[in-house]
XYZ file of C-alpha atoms in Angstrom:
256
model
C 10.899 7.352 6.508
C 12.228 9.046 9.608
C 13.279 6.561 12.337
C 10.428 7.782 14.532
C 7.965 6.778 11.805
C 9.079 3.147 12.043
C 8.712 3.296 15.820
C 5.136 4.535 15.394
C 4.407 1.914 12.772
C 5.591 -0.873 15.053
C 3.525 0.438 17.979
C 0.272 1.198 16.186
C 0.060 -1.091 13.135
C -1.891 -3.853 14.879
C -4.494 -1.652 16.601
C -4.815 1.769 14.924
C -8.027 2.320 12.945
C -6.241 3.351 9.757
C -4.095 0.228 9.529
C -6.970 -2.060 10.474
C -9.217 -0.421 7.913
C -6.622 -0.565 5.141
C -6.169 -4.294 5.776
C -9.937 -4.809 5.574
C -10.062 -2.993 2.231
C -7.092 -4.985 0.945
C -8.751 -8.245 1.961
C -12.027 -7.267 0.283
C -10.307 -6.343 -2.996
C -8.205 -9.510 -3.039
C -11.137 -11.766 -2.165
C -13.029 -10.356 -5.120
C -10.143 -10.650 -7.573
C -8.716 -13.988 -6.408
C -12.153 -15.612 -6.092
C -11.137 -18.226 -3.550
C -7.622 -18.926 -4.802
C -5.211 -19.881 -2.036
C -1.759 -21.423 -1.563
C -0.274 -18.602 -3.615
C 3.337 -17.459 -3.732
C 3.130 -13.888 -2.411
C 5.553 -10.972 -2.238
C 4.974 -7.883 -0.105
C 7.247 -5.309 -1.717
C 8.465 -2.813 0.869
C 7.010 -4.633 3.855
C 7.976 -2.053 6.481
C 7.837 -3.535 9.972
C 5.957 -6.585 8.665
C 2.393 -6.006 9.769
C 0.840 -6.954 6.446
C 2.749 -10.227 6.112
C 0.492 -11.985 8.599
C -2.672 -10.610 6.968
C -1.550 -11.744 3.514
C -0.729 -15.236 4.806
C -4.387 -16.222 4.515
C -3.834 -16.291 0.748
C -0.641 -18.368 0.749
C 3.100 -18.285 1.436
C 4.409 -14.750 1.947
C 7.888 -13.261 1.697
C 8.813 -9.625 2.008
C 11.623 -7.131 1.715
C 12.358 -3.561 2.640
C 15.119 -1.103 1.849
C 15.348 0.218 5.411
C 17.590 -1.759 7.810
C 15.524 -0.373 10.704
C 12.280 -1.660 9.185
C 13.855 -5.063 8.601
C 15.093 -5.212 12.200
C 11.532 -4.676 13.440
C 9.985 -7.105 10.958
C 12.460 -9.892 11.686
C 11.311 -9.990 15.290
C 8.011 -11.416 14.018
C 9.012 -12.956 10.681
C 12.665 -14.028 10.926
C 12.782 -16.348 7.923
C 10.987 -14.529 5.119
C 12.729 -11.172 4.809
C 15.593 -9.665 2.836
C 16.893 -6.130 2.358
C 16.424 -4.902 -1.200
C 15.329 -2.005 -3.378
C 11.960 -2.078 -5.113
C 13.738 -0.799 -8.226
C 15.993 -3.890 -8.394
C 14.199 -6.931 -6.994
C 16.332 -9.980 -6.103
C 13.750 -12.455 -7.437
C 13.400 -14.461 -10.627
C 11.050 -13.503 -13.441
C 7.428 -14.694 -13.138
C 7.940 -16.108 -9.640
C 4.963 -14.794 -7.655
C 1.205 -15.311 -7.995
C 0.426 -12.166 -5.982
C 2.554 -9.059 -5.431
C 1.477 -6.257 -3.104
C 3.019 -2.908 -2.287
C 1.589 -0.452 0.218
C 2.586 3.227 0.169
C 6.081 2.474 -1.118
C 6.462 3.783 -4.666
C 5.529 7.314 -3.567
C 8.571 7.590 -1.269
C 11.503 9.789 -2.201
C 13.810 6.777 -1.747
C 12.217 5.413 -4.957
C 13.899 7.411 -7.708
C 11.565 6.235 -10.489
C 8.163 4.753 -9.691
C 7.838 3.477 -13.277
C 10.938 1.326 -12.804
C 9.501 0.009 -9.546
C 6.213 -0.961 -11.194
C 8.055 -2.687 -14.045
C 9.986 -4.700 -11.481
C 6.749 -5.734 -9.770
C 5.369 -6.824 -13.132
C 8.573 -8.714 -13.974
C 8.436 -10.957 -10.906
C 4.688 -11.637 -11.295
C 3.707 -14.741 -13.240
C 1.444 -14.345 -16.293
C -2.106 -14.205 -14.980
C -0.896 -13.141 -11.540
C -2.194 -10.209 -9.533
C -0.459 -6.982 -8.497
C -2.127 -4.838 -5.819
C -0.813 -1.306 -5.317
C -1.835 1.189 -2.666
C -0.550 4.768 -2.750
C -1.430 8.097 -1.120
C -3.897 10.010 -3.272
C -4.476 13.551 -4.470
C -1.659 16.146 -4.516
C -3.961 18.602 -2.729
C -3.665 16.458 0.408
C 0.079 16.867 0.645
C 1.122 18.046 4.114
C 3.690 17.709 6.913
C 2.908 13.993 7.279
C 4.275 13.393 3.767
C 7.533 15.115 4.689
C 7.806 13.031 7.857
C 7.438 9.722 5.983
C 9.513 10.929 2.981
C 6.547 11.049 0.614
C 7.635 12.520 -2.702
C 4.471 12.148 -4.779
C 0.720 11.638 -4.417
C -1.352 10.055 -7.166
C -4.561 10.439 -9.096
C -6.360 7.411 -10.514
C -5.530 8.509 -14.048
C -1.828 8.826 -13.255
C -1.566 5.444 -11.531
C -3.574 3.687 -14.236
C -1.232 5.081 -16.887
C 1.893 3.988 -15.028
C 0.544 0.481 -14.453
C -0.270 0.154 -18.149
C 3.240 1.329 -19.050
C 4.574 -1.434 -16.785
C 2.598 -3.994 -18.811
C -0.196 -4.580 -16.304
C -3.942 -4.663 -16.982
C -5.932 -2.720 -14.389
C -8.978 -4.643 -13.177
C -10.140 -2.241 -10.474
C -8.881 1.158 -9.417
C -10.548 3.185 -6.701
C -9.970 5.786 -4.066
C -10.418 4.775 -0.420
C -10.623 6.399 2.988
C -13.191 8.499 1.177
C -15.918 9.018 3.761
C -13.464 10.822 6.020
C -11.922 12.858 3.198
C -13.461 16.259 4.154
C -12.216 16.015 7.743
C -8.763 14.837 6.699
C -8.496 17.582 4.066
C -9.202 20.223 6.712
C -6.767 18.626 9.152
C -4.016 18.557 6.509
C -4.515 22.251 5.735
C -4.367 23.122 9.430
C -1.176 21.080 9.857
C 0.367 22.768 6.814
C -0.442 26.196 8.226
C 1.077 25.255 11.578
C 4.214 23.990 9.813
C 4.564 27.361 8.066
C 4.373 28.989 11.503
C 7.323 26.922 12.650
C 5.885 23.710 14.080
C 8.101 20.724 13.164
C 6.689 18.237 10.648
C 5.189 15.171 12.271
C 3.113 12.110 11.568
C -0.672 11.997 11.383
C -0.570 8.628 13.158
C -1.439 9.254 16.783
C -3.107 7.240 19.550
C -6.891 7.366 19.295
C -9.191 6.685 22.283
C -10.825 3.260 22.229
C -14.379 4.193 21.210
C -13.249 6.676 18.570
C -10.805 4.087 17.226
C -13.648 1.558 16.912
C -15.921 4.031 15.134
C -13.240 5.049 12.643
C -12.396 1.403 12.020
C -16.053 0.720 11.240
C -16.133 3.590 8.750
C -13.386 1.878 6.752
C -15.109 -1.505 7.186
C -18.138 0.006 5.435
C -15.871 1.146 2.616
C -14.338 -2.335 2.417
C -17.765 -3.915 1.938
C -18.600 -1.392 -0.780
C -15.311 -1.846 -2.646
C -15.493 -5.618 -2.312
C -18.610 -5.534 -4.493
C -16.643 -3.965 -7.324
C -17.829 -0.442 -6.644
C -15.595 2.558 -6.073
C -15.212 6.090 -4.769
C -14.426 9.155 -6.918
C -11.973 10.645 -4.396
C -10.210 9.671 -1.208
C -7.075 9.878 0.877
C -5.689 6.601 -0.499
C -5.767 4.982 -3.920
C -5.915 1.238 -4.608
C -5.303 -0.527 -7.899
C -5.738 -4.225 -8.617
C -4.036 -5.314 -11.833
C -3.118 -8.528 -13.613
C -0.135 -9.466 -15.700
C -1.464 -10.610 -19.102
C -1.261 -14.262 -19.999
C 1.423 -15.064 -22.520
C 0.028 -15.549 -26.002
C 0.693 -18.880 -27.613
C 3.161 -18.643 -30.431
C 1.744 -19.686 -33.783
C 3.361 -22.350 -35.915
C 5.601 -21.111 -38.722
């Protein structure tokens, strides 16, 4: 991402409606899949400035990494003892080490040369029976200046992500779009921003300060989605895409 994107992330991650809503959806999906399991070994792959580390801590012991030295410098201010610098395509962790691995809007970045390699690495460090949760930006039609600003190289469909997770050796338990109720408004906004970029306006982030009441209303919209998705339901389209997968249990070897 551009350096300014990390500055925005550090300023807005704890209060902005989008980040709050995404954490609520993540919590709902994990509560459903983990069914009360706690004290897990958890990895947040590509942790950015560290905002999700605290949220994931309710499920166990969390460590994280990021490829960006700037992101790590921000994250270490809040989590000094759990972070390393690494690439998601070459994880510095042992096989089958983590019970839960999460990655949020990382594998779509241009810094990730091959998202299939990244997903295989996530599967490698997950123990048999463990959970991998992936969130990525959805739908190529939504590509706009924001993607350029945060170095987004690809957007996904559910079919595409499901296929890549299966290739990595993971069994998809739930895959769904999210930030769906606001999709029409965001689609229009992205097209307007794209038109303005063609007219010469520099690419910028969609993350901007939102007045208090509007921020609360938008947060509640995503809270409604979280409740819906937490019941195992889904949406047919949306701005984001979530997948919850498990690494298959190892089959017992028969006697010879």
